[in-house]
PDB file of C-alpha atoms in Angstrom:
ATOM      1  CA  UNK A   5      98.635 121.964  88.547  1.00 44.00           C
ATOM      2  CA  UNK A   6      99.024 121.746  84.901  1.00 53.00           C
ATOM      3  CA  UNK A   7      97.380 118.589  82.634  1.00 60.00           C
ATOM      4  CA  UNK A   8      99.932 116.237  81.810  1.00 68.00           C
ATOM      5  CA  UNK A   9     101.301 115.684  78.171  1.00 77.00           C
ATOM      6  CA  UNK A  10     100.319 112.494  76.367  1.00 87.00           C
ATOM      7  CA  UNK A  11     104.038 112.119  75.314  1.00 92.00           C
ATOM      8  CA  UNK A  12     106.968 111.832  78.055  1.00 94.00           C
ATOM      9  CA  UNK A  13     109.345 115.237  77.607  1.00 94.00           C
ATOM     10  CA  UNK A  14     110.320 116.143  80.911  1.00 95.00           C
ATOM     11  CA  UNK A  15     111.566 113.797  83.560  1.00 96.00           C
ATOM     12  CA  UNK A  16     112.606 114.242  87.305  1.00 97.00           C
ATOM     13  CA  UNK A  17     115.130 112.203  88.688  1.00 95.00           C
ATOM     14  CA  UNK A  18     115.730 112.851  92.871  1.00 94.00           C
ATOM     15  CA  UNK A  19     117.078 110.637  95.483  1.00 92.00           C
ATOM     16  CA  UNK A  20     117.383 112.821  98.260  1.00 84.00           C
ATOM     17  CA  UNK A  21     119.737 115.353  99.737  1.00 78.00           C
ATOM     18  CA  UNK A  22     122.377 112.774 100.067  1.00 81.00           C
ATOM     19  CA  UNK A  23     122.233 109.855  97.063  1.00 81.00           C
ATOM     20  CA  UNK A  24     123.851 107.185  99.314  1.00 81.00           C
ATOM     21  CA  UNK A  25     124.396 104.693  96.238  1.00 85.00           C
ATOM     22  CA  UNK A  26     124.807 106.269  93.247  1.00 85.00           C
ATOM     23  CA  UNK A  27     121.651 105.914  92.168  1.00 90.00           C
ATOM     24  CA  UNK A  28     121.114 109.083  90.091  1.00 88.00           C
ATOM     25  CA  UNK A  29     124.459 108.644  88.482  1.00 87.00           C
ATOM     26  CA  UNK A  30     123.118 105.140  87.709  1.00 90.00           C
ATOM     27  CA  UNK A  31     119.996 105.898  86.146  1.00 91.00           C
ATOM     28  CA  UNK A  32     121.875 108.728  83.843  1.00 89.00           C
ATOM     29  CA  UNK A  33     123.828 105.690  82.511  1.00 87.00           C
ATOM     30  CA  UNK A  34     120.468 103.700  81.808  1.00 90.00           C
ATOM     31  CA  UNK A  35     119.065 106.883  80.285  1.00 90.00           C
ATOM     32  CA  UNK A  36     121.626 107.352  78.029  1.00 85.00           C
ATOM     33  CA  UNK A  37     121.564 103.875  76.412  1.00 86.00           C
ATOM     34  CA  UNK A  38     118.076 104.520  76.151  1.00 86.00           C
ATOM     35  CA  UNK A  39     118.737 107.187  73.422  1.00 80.00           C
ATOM     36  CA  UNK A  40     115.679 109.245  74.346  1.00 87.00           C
ATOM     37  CA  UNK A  41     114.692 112.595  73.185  1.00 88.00           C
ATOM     38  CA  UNK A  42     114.046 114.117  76.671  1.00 92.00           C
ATOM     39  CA  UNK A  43     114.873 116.430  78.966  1.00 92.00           C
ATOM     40  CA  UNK A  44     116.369 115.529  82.486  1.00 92.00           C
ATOM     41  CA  UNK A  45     116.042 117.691  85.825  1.00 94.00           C
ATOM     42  CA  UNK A  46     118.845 116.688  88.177  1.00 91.00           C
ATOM     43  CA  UNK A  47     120.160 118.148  91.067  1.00 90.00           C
ATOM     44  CA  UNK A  48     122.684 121.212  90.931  1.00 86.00           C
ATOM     45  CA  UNK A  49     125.191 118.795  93.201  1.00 79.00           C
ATOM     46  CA  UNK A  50     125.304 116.173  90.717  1.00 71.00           C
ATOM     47  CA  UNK A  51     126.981 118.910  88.255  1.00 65.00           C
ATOM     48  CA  UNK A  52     129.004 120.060  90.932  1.00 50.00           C
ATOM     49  CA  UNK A  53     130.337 117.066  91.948  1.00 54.00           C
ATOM     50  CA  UNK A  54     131.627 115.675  88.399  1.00 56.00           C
ATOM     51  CA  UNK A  55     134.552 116.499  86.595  1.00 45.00           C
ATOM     52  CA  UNK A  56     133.039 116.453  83.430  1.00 50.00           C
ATOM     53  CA  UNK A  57     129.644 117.207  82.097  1.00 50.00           C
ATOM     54  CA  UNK A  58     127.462 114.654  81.233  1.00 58.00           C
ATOM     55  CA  UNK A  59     126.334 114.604  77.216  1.00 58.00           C
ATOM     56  CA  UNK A  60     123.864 112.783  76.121  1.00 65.00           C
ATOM     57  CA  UNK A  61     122.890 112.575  72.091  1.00 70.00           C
ATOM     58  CA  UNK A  62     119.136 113.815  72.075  1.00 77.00           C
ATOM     59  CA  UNK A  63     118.486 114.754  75.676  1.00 83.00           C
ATOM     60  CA  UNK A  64     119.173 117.828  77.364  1.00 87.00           C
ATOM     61  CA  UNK A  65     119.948 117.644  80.686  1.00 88.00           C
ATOM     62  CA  UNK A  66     118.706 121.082  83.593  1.00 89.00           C
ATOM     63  CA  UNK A  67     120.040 121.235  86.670  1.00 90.00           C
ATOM     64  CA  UNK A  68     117.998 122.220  89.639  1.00 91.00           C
ATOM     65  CA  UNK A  69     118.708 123.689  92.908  1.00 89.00           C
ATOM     66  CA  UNK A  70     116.302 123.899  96.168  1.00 85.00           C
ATOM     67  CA  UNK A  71     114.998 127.435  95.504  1.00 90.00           C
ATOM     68  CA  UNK A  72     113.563 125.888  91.898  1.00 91.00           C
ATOM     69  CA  UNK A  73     113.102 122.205  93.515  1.00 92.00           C
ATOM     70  CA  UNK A  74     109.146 122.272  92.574  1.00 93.00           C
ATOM     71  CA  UNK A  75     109.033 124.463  89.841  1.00 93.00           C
ATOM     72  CA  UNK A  76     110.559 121.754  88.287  1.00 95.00           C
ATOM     73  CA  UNK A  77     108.993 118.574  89.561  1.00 95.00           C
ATOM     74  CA  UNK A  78     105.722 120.476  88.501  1.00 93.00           C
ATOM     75  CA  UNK A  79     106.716 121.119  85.215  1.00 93.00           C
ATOM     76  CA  UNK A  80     107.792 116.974  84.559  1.00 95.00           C
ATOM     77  CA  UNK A  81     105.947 114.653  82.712  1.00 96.00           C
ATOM     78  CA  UNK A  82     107.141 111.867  84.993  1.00 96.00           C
ATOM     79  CA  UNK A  83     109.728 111.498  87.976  1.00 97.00           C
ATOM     80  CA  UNK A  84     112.242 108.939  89.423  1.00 97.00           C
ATOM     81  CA  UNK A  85     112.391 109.075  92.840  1.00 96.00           C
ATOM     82  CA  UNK A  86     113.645 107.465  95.963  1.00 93.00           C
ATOM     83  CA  UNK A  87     110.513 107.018  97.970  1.00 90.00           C
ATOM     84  CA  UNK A  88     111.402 109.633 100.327  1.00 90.00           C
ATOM     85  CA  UNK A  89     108.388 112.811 100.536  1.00 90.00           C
ATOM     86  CA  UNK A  90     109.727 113.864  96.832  1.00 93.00           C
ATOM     87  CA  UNK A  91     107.420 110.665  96.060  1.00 94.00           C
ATOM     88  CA  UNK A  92     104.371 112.091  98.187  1.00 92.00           C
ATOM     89  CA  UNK A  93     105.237 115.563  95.985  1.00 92.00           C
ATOM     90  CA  UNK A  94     104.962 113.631  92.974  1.00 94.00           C
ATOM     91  CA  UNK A  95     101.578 112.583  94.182  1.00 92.00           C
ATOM     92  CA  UNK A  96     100.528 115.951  94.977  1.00 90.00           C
ATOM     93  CA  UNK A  97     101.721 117.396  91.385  1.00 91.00           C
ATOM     94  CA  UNK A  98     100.067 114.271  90.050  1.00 93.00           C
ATOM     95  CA  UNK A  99     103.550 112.586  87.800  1.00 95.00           C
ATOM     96  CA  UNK A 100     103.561 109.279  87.378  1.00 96.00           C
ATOM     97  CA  UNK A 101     106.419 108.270  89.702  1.00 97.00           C
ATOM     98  CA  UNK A 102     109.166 105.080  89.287  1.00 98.00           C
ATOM     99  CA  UNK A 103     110.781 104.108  92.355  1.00 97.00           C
ATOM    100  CA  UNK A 104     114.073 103.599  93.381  1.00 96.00           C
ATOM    101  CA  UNK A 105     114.325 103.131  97.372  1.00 94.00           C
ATOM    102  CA  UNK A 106     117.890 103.805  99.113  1.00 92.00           C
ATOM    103  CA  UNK A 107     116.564 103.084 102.740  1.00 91.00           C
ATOM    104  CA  UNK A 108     114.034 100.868 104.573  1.00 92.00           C
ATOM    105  CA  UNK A 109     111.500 103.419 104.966  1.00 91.00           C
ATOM    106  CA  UNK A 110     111.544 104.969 101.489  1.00 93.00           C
ATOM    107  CA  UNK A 111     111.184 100.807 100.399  1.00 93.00           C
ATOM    108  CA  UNK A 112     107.871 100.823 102.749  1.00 92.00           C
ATOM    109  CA  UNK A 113     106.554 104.107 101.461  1.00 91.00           C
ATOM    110  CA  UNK A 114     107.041 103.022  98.098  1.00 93.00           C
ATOM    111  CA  UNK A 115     105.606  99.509  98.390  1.00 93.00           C
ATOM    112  CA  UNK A 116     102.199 100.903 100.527  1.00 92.00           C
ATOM    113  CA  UNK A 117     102.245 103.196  97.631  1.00 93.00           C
ATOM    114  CA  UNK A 118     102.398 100.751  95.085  1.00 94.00           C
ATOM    115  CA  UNK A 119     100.233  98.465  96.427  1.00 93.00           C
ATOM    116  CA  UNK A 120      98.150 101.053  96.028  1.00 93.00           C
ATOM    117  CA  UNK A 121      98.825 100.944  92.304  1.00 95.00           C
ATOM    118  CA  UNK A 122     100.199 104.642  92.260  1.00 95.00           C
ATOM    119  CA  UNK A 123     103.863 104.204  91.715  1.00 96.00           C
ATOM    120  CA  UNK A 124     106.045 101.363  89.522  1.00 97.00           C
ATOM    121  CA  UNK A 125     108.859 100.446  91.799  1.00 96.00           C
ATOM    122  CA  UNK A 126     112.011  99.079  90.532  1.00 95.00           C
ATOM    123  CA  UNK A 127     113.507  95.580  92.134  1.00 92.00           C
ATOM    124  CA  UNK A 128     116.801  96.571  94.152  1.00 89.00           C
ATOM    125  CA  UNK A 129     118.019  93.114  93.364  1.00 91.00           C
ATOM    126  CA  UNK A 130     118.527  93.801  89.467  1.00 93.00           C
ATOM    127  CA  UNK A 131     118.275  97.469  89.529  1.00 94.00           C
ATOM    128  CA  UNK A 132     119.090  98.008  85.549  1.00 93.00           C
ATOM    129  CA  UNK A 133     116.577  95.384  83.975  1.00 95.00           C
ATOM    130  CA  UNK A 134     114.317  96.139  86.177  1.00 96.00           C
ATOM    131  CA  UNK A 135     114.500  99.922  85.494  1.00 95.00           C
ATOM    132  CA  UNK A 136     114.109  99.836  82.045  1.00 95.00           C
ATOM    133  CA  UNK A 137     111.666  97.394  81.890  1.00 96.00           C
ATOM    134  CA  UNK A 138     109.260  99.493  84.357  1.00 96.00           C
ATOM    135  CA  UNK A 139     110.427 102.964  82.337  1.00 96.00           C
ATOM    136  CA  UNK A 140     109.727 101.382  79.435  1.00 95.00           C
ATOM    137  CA  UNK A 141     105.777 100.879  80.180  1.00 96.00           C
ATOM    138  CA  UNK A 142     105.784 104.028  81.517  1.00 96.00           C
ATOM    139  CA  UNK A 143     107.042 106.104  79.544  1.00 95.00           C
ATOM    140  CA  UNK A 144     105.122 104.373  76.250  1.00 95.00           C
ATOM    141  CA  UNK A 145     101.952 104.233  77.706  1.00 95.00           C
ATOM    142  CA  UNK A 146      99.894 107.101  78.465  1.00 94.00           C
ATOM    143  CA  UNK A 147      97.196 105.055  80.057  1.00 94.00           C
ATOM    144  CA  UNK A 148      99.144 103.592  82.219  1.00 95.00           C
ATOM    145  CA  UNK A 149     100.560 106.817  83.399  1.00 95.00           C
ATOM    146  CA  UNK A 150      97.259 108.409  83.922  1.00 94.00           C
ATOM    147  CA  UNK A 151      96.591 105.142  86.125  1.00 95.00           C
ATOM    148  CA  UNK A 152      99.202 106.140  88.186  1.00 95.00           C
ATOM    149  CA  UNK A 153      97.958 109.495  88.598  1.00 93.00           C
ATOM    150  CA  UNK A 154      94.718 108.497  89.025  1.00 93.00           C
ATOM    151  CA  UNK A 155      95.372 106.054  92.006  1.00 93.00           C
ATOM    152  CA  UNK A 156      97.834 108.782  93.270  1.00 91.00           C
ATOM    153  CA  UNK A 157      94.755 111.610  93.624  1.00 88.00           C
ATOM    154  CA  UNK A 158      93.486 108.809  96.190  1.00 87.00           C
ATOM    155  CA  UNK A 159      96.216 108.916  98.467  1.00 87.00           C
ATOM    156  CA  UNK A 160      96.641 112.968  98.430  1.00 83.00           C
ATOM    157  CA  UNK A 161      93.104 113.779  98.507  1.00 73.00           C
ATOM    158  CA  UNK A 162      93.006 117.748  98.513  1.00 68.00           C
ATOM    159  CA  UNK A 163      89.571 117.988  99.608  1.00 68.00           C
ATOM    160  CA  UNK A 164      90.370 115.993 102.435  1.00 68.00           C
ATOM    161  CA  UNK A 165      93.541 118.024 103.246  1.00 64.00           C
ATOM    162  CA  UNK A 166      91.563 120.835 102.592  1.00 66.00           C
ATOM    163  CA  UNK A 167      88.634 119.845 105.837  1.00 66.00           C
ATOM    164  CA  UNK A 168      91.799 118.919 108.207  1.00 62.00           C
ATOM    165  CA  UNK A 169      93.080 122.408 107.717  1.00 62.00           C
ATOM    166  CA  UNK A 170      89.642 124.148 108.148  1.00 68.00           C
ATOM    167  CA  UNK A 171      88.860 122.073 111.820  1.00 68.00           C
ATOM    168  CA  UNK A 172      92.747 122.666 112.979  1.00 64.00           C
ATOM    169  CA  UNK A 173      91.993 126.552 112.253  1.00 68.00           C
ATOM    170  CA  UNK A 174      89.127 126.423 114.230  1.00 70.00           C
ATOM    171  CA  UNK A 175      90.973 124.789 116.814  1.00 68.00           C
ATOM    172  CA  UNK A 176      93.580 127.221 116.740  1.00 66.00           C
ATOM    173  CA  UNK A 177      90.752 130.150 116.808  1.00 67.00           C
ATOM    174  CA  UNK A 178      89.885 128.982 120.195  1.00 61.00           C
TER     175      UNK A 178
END
């Protein structure tokens, strides 16, 4: 796990396997009146799918497929996710995490999580203002991102993770 840049350069957008309402699509359209010099990771499909390519002024946008799925969650500075276990990944890789649930239990993860104070999750009643109001704190404020992170490392504790795996072992020995 690599230490996190002060300054937002890489972001991860995911909702799942199947993105039941648009919401990546969505989000692209929020990014891009958000004139941002960034990169984007976004699903291979989401190429495949459109017509056209989608060109943005100062970001770049990389396309991702399963086989390179965590190479580049790892390598982003922050991710947008769903709710689904790409948020518990996010946790894991420590990103600060903004999400965006499609289904009931992504919206409990994401709200145990955030009560938690380890995600920002976006209101599903006014998706857009809500969005870029919560990007907008997180991606200008390094301290609140390495809040995030912080409160994250509490929920995936590896050192707890690491004692379940040694007392299965042992019950697997026997």
């Amino acid at each position: 796990l690599k230490q996190r840049n002060k300054k937002v350069e890489r972001i991860f957008v995911f909702f799942g396997g199947f993105d039941n309402n648009f919401y990546t699509k969505r989000i692209l359209r929020l990014f891009k009146t958000l004139n941002l010099n960034v990169n984007l990771f976004v699903p291979l499909n989401l190429k495949i799918k459109e017509k056209k390519i989608i060109i943005f002024k100062n970001m770049k946008i990389i396309y991702f497929n399963n086989r390179n799925f965590y190479k580049y969650l790892n390598l982003s500075d922050m991710s947008v996710v769903s709710g689904g276990l790409t948020l518990f990944d996010s946790l894991f890789f420590k990103i600060p995490t903004i999400c965006l649930p499609q289904y009931y239990h992504q919206y409990v993860n994401a709200k145990i999580v955030n009560k938690l104070r380890a995600n920002f999750m976006v209101n599903t009643n006014n998706i857009d203002k809500s969005f870029v109001y919560k990007f907008n704190i997180l991606y200008n404020s390094y301290k609140e991102r390495k809040k995030l992170v912080k409160n994250g490392s509490k929920i995936i504790n590896l050192k707890n993770m690491e004692n379940i795996f040694k007392k299965l072992f042992k019950i697997y020995e026997k």
